[in-house]
XYZ file of C-alpha atoms in Angstrom:
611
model
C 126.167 52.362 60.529
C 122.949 52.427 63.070
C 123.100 55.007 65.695
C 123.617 53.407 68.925
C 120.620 53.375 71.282
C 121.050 55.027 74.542
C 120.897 53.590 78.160
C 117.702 52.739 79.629
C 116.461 56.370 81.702
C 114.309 56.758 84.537
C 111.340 57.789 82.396
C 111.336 54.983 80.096
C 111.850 52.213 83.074
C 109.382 53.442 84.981
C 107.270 53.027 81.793
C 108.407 49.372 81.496
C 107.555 48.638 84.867
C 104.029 50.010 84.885
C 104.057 47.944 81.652
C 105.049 44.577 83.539
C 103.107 45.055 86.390
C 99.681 45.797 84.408
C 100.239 42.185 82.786
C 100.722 40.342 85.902
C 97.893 42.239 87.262
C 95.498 41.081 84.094
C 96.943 37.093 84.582
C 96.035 37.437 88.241
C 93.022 35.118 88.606
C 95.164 32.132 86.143
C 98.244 32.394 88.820
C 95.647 32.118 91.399
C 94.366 28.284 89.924
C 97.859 27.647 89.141
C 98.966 27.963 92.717
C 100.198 24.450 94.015
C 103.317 25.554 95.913
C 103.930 25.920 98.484
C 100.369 24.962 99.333
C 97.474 24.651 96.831
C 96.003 28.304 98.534
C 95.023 29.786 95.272
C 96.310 32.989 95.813
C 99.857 33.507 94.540
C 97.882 35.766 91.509
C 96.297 38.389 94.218
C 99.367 38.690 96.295
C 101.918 39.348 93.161
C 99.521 41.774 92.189
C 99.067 43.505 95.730
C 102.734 43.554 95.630
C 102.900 45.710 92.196
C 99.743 47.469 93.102
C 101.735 48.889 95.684
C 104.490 50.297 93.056
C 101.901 51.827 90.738
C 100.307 53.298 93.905
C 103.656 54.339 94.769
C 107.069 54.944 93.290
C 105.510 54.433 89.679
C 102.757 57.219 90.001
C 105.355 59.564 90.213
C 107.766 60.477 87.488
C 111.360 60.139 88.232
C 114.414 61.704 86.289
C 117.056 60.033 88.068
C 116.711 55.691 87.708
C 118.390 55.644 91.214
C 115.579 57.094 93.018
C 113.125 55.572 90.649
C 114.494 52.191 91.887
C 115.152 53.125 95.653
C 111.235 54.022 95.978
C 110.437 51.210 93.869
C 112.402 48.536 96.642
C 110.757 50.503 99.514
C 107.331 49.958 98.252
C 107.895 46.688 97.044
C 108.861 45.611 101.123
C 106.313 47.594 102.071
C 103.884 46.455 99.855
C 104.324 42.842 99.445
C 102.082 39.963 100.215
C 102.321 36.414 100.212
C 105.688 33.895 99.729
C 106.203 34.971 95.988
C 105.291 38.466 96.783
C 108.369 38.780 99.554
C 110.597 37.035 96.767
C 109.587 39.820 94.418
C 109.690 42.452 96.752
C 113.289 41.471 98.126
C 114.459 40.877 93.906
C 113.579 44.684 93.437
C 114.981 45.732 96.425
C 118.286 43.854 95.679
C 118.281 45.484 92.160
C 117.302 48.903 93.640
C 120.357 48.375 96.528
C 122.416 47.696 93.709
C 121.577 50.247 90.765
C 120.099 53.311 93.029
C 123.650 55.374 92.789
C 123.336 54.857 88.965
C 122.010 57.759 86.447
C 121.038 55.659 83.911
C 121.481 51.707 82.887
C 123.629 50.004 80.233
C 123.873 46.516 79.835
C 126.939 45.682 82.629
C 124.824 47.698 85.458
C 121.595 46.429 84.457
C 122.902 42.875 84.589
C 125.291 43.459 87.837
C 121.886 44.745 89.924
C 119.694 41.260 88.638
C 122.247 39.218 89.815
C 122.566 41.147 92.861
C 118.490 40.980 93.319
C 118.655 37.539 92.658
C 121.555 36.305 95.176
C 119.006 39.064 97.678
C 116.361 37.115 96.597
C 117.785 33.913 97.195
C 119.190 34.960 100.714
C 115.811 36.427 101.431
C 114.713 32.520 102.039
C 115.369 30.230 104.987
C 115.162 27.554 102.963
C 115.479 27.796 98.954
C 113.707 25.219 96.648
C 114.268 25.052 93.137
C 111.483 24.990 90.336
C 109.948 28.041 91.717
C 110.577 31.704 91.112
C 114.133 31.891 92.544
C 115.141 29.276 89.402
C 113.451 31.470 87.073
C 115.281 34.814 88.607
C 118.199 32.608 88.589
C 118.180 31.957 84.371
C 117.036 35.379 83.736
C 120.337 36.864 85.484
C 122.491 34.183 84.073
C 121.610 35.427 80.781
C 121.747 38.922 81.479
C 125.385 38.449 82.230
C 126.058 36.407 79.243
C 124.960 38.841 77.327
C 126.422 41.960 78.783
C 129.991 40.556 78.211
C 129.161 40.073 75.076
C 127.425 43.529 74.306
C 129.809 46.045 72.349
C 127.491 49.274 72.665
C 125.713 49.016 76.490
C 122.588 49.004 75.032
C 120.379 47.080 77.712
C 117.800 45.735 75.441
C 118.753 42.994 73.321
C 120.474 41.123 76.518
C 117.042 41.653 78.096
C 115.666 39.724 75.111
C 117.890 36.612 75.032
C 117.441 37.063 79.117
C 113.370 36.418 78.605
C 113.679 33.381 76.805
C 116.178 31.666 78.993
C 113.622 32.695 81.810
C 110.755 31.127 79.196
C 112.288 27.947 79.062
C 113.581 27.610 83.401
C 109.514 27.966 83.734
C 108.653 25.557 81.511
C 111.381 23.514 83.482
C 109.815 23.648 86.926
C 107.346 20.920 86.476
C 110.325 18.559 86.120
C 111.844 20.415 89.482
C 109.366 20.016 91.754
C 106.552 16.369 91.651
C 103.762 18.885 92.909
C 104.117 20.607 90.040
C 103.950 17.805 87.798
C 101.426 15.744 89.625
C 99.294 18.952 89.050
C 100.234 19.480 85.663
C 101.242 23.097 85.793
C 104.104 25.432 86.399
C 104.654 27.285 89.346
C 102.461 30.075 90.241
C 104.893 32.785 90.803
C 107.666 31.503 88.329
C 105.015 32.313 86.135
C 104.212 35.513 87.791
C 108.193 37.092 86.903
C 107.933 35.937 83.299
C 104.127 38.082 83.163
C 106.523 41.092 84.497
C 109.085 40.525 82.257
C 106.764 39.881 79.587
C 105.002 43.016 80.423
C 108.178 44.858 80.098
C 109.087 43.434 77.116
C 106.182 44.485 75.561
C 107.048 48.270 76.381
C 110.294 47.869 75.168
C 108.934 46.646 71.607
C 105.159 48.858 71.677
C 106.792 51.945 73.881
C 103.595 53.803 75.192
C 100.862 52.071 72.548
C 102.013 48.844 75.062
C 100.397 50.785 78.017
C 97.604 51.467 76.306
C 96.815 48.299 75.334
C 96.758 47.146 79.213
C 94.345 50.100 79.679
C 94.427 53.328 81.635
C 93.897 52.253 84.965
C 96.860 54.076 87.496
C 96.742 51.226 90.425
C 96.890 47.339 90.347
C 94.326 47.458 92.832
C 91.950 48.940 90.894
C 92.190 46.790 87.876
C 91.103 43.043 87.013
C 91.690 40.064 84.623
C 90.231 37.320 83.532
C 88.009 36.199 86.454
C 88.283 32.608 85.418
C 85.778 31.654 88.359
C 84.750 28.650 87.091
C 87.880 26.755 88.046
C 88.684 25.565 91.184
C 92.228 25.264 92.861
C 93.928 22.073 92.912
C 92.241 20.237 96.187
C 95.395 19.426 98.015
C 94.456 19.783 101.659
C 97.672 17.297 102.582
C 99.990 20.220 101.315
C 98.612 22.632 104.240
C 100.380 21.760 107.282
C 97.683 22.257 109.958
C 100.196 23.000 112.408
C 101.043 26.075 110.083
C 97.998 26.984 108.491
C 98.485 30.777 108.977
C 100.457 32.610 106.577
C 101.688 35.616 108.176
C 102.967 38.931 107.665
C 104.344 41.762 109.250
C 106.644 44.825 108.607
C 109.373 45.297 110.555
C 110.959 48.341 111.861
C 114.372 48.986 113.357
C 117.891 50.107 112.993
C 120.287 47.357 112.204
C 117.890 44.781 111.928
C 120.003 41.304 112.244
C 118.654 38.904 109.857
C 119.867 35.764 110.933
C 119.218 36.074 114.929
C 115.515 36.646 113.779
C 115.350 33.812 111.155
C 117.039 31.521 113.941
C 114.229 32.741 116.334
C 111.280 32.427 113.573
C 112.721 28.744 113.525
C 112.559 28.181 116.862
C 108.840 29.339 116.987
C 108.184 26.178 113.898
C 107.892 29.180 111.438
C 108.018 27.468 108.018
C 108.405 29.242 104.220
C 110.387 31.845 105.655
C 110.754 34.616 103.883
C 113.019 38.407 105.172
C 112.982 40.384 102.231
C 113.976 43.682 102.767
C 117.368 45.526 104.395
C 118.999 46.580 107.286
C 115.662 48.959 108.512
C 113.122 47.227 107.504
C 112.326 43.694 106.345
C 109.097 42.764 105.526
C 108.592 39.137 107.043
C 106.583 36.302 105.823
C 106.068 33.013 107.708
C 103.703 30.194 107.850
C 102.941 29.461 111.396
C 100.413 27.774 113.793
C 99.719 30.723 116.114
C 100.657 34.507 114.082
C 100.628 36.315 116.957
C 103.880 34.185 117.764
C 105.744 35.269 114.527
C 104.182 39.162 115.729
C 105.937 38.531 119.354
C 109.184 37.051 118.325
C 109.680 40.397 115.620
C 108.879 42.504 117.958
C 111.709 41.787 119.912
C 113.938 43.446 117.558
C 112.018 46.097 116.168
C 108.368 47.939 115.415
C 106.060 46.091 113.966
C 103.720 47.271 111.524
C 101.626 45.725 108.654
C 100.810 42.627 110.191
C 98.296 40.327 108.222
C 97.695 36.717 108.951
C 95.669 34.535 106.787
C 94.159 30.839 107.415
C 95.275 28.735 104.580
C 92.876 26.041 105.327
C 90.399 28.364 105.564
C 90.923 30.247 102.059
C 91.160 26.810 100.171
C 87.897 25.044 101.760
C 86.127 28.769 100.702
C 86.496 27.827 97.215
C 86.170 24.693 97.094
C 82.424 24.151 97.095
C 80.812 24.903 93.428
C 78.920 28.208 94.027
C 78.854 31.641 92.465
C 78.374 33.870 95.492
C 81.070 33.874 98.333
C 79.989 36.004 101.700
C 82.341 37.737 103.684
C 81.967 39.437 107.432
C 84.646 40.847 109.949
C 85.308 39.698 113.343
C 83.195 42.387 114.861
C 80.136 39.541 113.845
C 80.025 36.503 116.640
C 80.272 33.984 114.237
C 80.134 30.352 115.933
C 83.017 28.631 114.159
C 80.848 25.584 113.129
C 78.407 28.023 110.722
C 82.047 29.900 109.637
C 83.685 25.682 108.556
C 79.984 25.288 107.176
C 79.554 27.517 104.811
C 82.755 28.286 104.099
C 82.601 32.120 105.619
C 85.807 34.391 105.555
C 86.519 37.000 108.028
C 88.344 40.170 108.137
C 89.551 40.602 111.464
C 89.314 44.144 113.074
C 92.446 45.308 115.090
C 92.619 45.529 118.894
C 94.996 47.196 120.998
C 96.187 46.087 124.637
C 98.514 47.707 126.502
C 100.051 49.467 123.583
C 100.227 46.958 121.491
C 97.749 45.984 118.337
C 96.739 42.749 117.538
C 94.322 40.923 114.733
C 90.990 40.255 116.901
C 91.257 36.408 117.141
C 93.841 35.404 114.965
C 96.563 37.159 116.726
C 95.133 37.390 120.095
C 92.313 34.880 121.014
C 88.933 36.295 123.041
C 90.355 33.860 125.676
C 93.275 36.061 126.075
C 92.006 39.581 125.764
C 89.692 39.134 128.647
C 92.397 38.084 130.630
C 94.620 40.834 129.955
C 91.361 43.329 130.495
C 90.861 41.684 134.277
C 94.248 42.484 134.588
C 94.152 46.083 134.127
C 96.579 48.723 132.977
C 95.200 50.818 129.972
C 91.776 50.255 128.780
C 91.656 47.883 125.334
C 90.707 49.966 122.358
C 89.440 48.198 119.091
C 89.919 50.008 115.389
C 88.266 48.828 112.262
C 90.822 47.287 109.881
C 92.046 48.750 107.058
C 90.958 48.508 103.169
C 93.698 46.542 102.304
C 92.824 43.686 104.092
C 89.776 43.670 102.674
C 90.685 44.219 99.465
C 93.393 41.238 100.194
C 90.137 38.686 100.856
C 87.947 40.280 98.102
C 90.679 40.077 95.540
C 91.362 36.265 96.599
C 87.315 35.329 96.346
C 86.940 37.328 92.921
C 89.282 34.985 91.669
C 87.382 31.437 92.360
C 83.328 33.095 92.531
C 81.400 35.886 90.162
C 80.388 37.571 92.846
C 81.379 38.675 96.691
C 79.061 39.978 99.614
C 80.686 42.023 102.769
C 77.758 41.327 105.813
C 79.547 43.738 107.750
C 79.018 45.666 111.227
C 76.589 48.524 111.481
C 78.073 51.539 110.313
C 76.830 54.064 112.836
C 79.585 52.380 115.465
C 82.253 51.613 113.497
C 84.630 52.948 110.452
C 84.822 49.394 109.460
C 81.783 49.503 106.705
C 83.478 52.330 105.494
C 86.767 50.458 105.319
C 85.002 47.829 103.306
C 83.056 49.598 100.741
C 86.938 51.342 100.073
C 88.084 47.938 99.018
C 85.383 46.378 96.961
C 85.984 49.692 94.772
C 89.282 49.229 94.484
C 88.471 45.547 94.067
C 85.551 45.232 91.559
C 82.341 47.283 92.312
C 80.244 45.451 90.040
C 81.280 42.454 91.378
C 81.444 43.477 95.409
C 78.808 44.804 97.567
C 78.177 45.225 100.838
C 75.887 45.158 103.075
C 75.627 47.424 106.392
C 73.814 45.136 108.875
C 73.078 47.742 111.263
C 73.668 45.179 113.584
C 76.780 43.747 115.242
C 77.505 40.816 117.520
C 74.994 38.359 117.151
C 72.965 40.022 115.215
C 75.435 40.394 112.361
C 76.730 36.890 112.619
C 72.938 35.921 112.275
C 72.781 38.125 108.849
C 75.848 36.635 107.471
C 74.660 33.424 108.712
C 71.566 33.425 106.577
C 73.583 35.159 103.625
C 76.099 31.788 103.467
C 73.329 29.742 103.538
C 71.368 31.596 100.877
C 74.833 31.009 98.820
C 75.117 27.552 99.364
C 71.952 26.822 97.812
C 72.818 28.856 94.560
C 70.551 31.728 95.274
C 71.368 34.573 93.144
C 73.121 37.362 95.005
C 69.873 39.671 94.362
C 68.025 37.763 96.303
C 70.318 37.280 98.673
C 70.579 40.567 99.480
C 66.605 41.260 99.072
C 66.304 38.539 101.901
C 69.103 39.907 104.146
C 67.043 43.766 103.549
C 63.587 42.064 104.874
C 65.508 40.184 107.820
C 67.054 43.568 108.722
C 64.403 45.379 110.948
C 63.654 41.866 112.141
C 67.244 40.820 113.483
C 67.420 41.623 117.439
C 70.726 41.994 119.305
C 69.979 42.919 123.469
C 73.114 43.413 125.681
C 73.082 43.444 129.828
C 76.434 44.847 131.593
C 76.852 43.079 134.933
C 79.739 45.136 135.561
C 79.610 48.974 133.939
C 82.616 50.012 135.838
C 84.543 49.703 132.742
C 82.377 51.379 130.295
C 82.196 54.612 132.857
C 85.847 54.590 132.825
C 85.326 54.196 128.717
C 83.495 57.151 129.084
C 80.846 55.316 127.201
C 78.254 55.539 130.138
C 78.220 58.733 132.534
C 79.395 58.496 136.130
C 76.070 59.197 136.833
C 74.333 56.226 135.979
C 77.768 54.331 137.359
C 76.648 55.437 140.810
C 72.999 55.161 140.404
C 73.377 51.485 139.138
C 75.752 50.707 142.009
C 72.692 52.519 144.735
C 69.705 50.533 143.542
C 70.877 47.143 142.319
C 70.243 48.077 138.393
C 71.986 46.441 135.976
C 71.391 48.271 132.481
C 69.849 46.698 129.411
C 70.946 47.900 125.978
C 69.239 47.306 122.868
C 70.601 47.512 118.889
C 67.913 50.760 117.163
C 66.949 51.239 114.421
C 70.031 53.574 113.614
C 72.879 51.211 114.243
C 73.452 52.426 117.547
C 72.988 50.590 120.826
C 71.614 52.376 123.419
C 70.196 51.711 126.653
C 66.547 50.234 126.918
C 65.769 49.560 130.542
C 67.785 47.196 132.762
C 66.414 44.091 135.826
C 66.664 44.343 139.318
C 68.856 41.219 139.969
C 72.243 39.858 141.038
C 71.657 36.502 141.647
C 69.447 36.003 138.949
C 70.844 38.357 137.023
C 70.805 36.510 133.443
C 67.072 34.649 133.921
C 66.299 38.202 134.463
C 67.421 39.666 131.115
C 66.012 36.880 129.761
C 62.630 37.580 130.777
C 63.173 41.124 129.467
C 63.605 39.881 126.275
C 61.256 37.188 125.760
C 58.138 40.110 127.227
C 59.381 42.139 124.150
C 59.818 39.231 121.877
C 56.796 38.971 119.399
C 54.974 35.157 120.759
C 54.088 32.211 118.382
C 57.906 32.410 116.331
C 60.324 30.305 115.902
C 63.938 31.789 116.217
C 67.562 31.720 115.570
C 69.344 32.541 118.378
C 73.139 33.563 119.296
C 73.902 34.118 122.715
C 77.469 35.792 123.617
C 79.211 36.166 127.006
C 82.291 38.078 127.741
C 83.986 35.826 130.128
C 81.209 34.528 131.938
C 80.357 31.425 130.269
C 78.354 30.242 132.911
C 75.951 33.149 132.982
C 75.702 32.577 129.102
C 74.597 28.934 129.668
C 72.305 29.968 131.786
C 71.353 32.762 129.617
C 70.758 30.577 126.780
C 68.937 27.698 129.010
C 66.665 30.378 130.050
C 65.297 31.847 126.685
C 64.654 27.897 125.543
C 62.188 28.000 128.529
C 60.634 31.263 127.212
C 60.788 31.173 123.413
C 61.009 28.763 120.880
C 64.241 28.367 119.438
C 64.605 26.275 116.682
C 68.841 26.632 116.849
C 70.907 28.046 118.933
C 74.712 28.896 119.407
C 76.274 30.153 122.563
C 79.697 31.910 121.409
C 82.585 34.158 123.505
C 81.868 37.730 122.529
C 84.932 38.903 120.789
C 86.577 42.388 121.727
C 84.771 44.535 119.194
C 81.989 44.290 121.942
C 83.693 43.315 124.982
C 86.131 46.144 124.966
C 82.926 48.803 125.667
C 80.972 45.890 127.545
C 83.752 44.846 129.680
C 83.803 41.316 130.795
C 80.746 40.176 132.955
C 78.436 41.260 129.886
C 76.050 38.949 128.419
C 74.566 39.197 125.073
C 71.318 37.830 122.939
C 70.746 37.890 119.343
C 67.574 36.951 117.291
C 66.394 36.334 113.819
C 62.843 34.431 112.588
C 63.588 30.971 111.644
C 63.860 31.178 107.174
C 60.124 31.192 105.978
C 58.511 31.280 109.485
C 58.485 35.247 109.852
């Protein structure tokens, strides 16, 4: 007679699940063009594999001799860590599973099937409003089987009940095209059904290979790190009519709190229009996922009930327009760049937005708090706006989505001698793909930076090799202008960013300060016009005297709540140089919140192949 084989241990499920997570991490990019529900974003790859990056970063770097605290780290990262619609359903399945099994030494067949089912019934809770033929049918099968086969089991032993539970989940995804018409009318399964068989898959493999399956998905520690297939060449289904453009922002947050009450915050996400609801975590923290028209209202309403950290927010619309033009290059910038929003639709432009914080609270520059907005909370007073560069993982978030549609991404990003936010950037694309990211420190910002990634896109569009794009963006470097005039340097004395000094000296003579974008990065003061009145004909003249004569120009002209100064700014430099196109934008907080409102900006660049 066979000797029995023992219960599954900590060591060897922690194996599995690095196992399961590698493989969904290598299938990433063939989720991402399978990704029709719930709208045709093309990401559902990247965010299941954000979500396990975050366990191999985490709970599964670590080894574990107890499977309860294996599996209680493992639910806590996954909440922590998730991203997207199928990501939360994951996240909340493990944590269901974790709630269920973490008192438990080891698992045998009954426990291991007792804390699916209770991951799946989380899972299923986890949603405001369930739909079959996605992942939650899939979870479903799998712990149906499990149970079937753990009343049948005579010795515990976990593993072949996890076998007959595959295959029932095998055949509920190959069911899902006949569950949902999207599905079918696209011709695939869905993307993160798909996504829990690669896990189980993965795990299955361990449980048949033991370590030679780890090997053979490679030696890399973190999901983040690692890539598939890139499977560039093939777009996402075009389905426009499946983004709602009253909720084209996915959103995110993690929320905080003790005795969080689900339902009085899913009835309040409701009342906001929050669709695709998804709470996936417990009574402390839930990690919250909503599709919305305005994220900063999903950020509101949680706050209510708790602290709110994590927060991400990303235009659907947005990502699937990015990749829908034929081209091999995409271009990235952050919000820090004053990007007119016809260039950004144009050329298909994503941007990472930078984090701002107002009266204690943060906020996504422009996605969860307008420019309109933070200039009116600045006139209002209280604490002085502060701005922070965001971090890697939202980067890595966009990167990760782009590698999946193009060969080949390129950060324009703000000048790295004023902000951390270069830095946070070059983090990502190594985590991402180095050979496949790079970025490029503008020196510039404003303007000036929106000008660089301007020229980038544009390079892109035409199918110029990213080489060359990045040889053209080095020559328009030293070449790219950016000039700011404070009207008002109150606030930037108070900043401490200008001396009291020059406060009271500016205030005595009638002075208002022109700064200039060096060399290094840095913008410093250059001079400054004696005029009120006049104030931005003024600066203009200053510009156009140091202006080199007989060029055309590309010009961006920003204002921090003073749009009329701006239009006159702009009308001004017409009269004085010759500007081929021009944009006048809102200057957006990365700026304003040192030039305070009142400030006017000018960026140039040389017209392409008249410099």
């Amino acid at each position: 007679m066979p000797t029995p084989r023992p219960p599954l241990t900590a060591p060897a499920l922690r194996r599995a699940l690095i196992a399961g997570a590698r493989r969904v991490i290598a299938g990433r990019d063939a989720l991402n063009r399978i990704n029709v529900f719930p709208v045709a974003d093309g990401d559902t790859g990247s965010n299941l594999a954000y979500t396990l990056g975050s366990l191999l970063n985490g709970a599964l770097s670590r080894r574990s001799r107890h499977i309860g605290e294996l599996l209680k780290q493992v639910g806590d990262d996954a909440i922590d860590g998730a991203r997207g619609n199928s990501g939360a359903i994951l996240a909340q399945f493990l944590f269901g599973v974790a709630e269920y099994a973490r008192a438990q030494p080891q698992l045998d067949a009954a426990t291991l099937a007792a804390a699916v089912r209770h991951g799946a019934d989380n899972a299923r809770a986890a949603l405001a409003h369930p739909v079959e033929g996605t992942i939650l049918s899939v979870i479903n099968a799998f712990a149906d089987a499990l149970d079937e086969a753990a009343r049948a089991s005579l010795d515990g032993d976990p593993r072949p009940g996890f076998a007959q539970a595959l295959a029932r989940a095998r055949t509920a995804l190959a069911r899902t095209p006949l569950q949902m018409a999207v599905l079918q009318r696209a011709g695939v399964v869905d993307a993160g059904a798909q996504g829990f068989v690669d896990l189980l898959e993965g795990i299955a493999e361990f449980v048949d290979g033991g370590p030679r399956a780890l090997r053979m998905r490679g030696e890399a520690g973190a999901a983040n790190d690692a890539c598939g297939g890139h499977g560039h060449g093939e777009a996402v289904p075009a389905a426009h009519d499946a983004v709602d453009p009253q909720r084209r922002w996915c959103s995110e947050c993690l929320l905080l709190g003790d005795g969080l009450p689900r339902e009085a915050l899913r009835d309040a996400l409701e009342a906001i229009g929050a669709d695709s609801l998804v709470l996936a975590g417990g009574a402390a923290r839930l990690r919250v996922h909503g599709h919305v028209g305005a994220p900063q209202a999903l950020f509101d309403v949680c706050a209510g009930y708790g602290s709110v950290e994590g927060m991400k927010a990303d235009d659907m619309l947005a990502q699937q327009r990015s990749i829908e033009r034929a081209q091999a290059l995409a271009v990235v910038t952050d919000s820090a760049a004053d990007l007119p929003e016809e260039l950004a639709e144009r050329y298909r432009i994503q941007t990472v937005p930078v984090r701002v914080s107002v009266d204690g609270r943060d906020y996504l520059d422009k996605a969860g708090l307008s420019t309109a907005e933070f200039y009116r909370r600045m006139a209002a007073g209280g604490e002085l706006p502060r701005t922070s560069q965001p971090p890697p993982g939202d980067f890595r978030r966009v990167f990760d989505f782009l590698l999946g549609h193009r060969e080949q991404v390129l950060y324009v990003g703000l000048s790295r001698a004023v902000s951390g936010t270069l830095q946070a950037g070059e983090q990502a694309a190594a985590r991402s793909d180095a050979r496949r990211v790079r970025v490029f420190d503008t020196g510039n910002a404003a303007g000036g930076q929106a000008l660089m990634a301007w020229r980038a896109a544009e390079l892109a569009a035409d199918g110029i090799a990213a080489e060359a794009v990045w040889a053209e963006l080095e020559r328009l470097k030293p070449l790219t202008t950016t000039w700011a005039m404070a009207r008002d340097i109150s606030h930037a004395v108070r900043g401490g960013r200008i001396p009291p000094w020059a406060g009271r000296l500016a205030r005595w003579t009638g002075l208002t300060p022109v700064a200039r974008i060096r060399a290094d990065g840095r913008l410093g003061v250059s001079g400054g016009v004696f005029a009120r009145a006049g104030a931005p004909e003024a600066f203009a003249g200053y510009i156009a005297r140091r202006t080199p004569r007989g060029q055309r120009w590309r010009a961006i002209v920003g204002h921090c709540d003073a749009r009329v100064d701006g239009e006159r700014l702009l009308e001004a430099l017409r009269r004085r140089l010759d500007l081929e196109q021009a944009f006048l934008v809102e200057t957006g907080p990365a700026l304003g919140a040192h030039a305070g409102r009142g400030a006017l900006l000018a960026s140039l660049q040389p017209v392409p192949g008249a410099a």
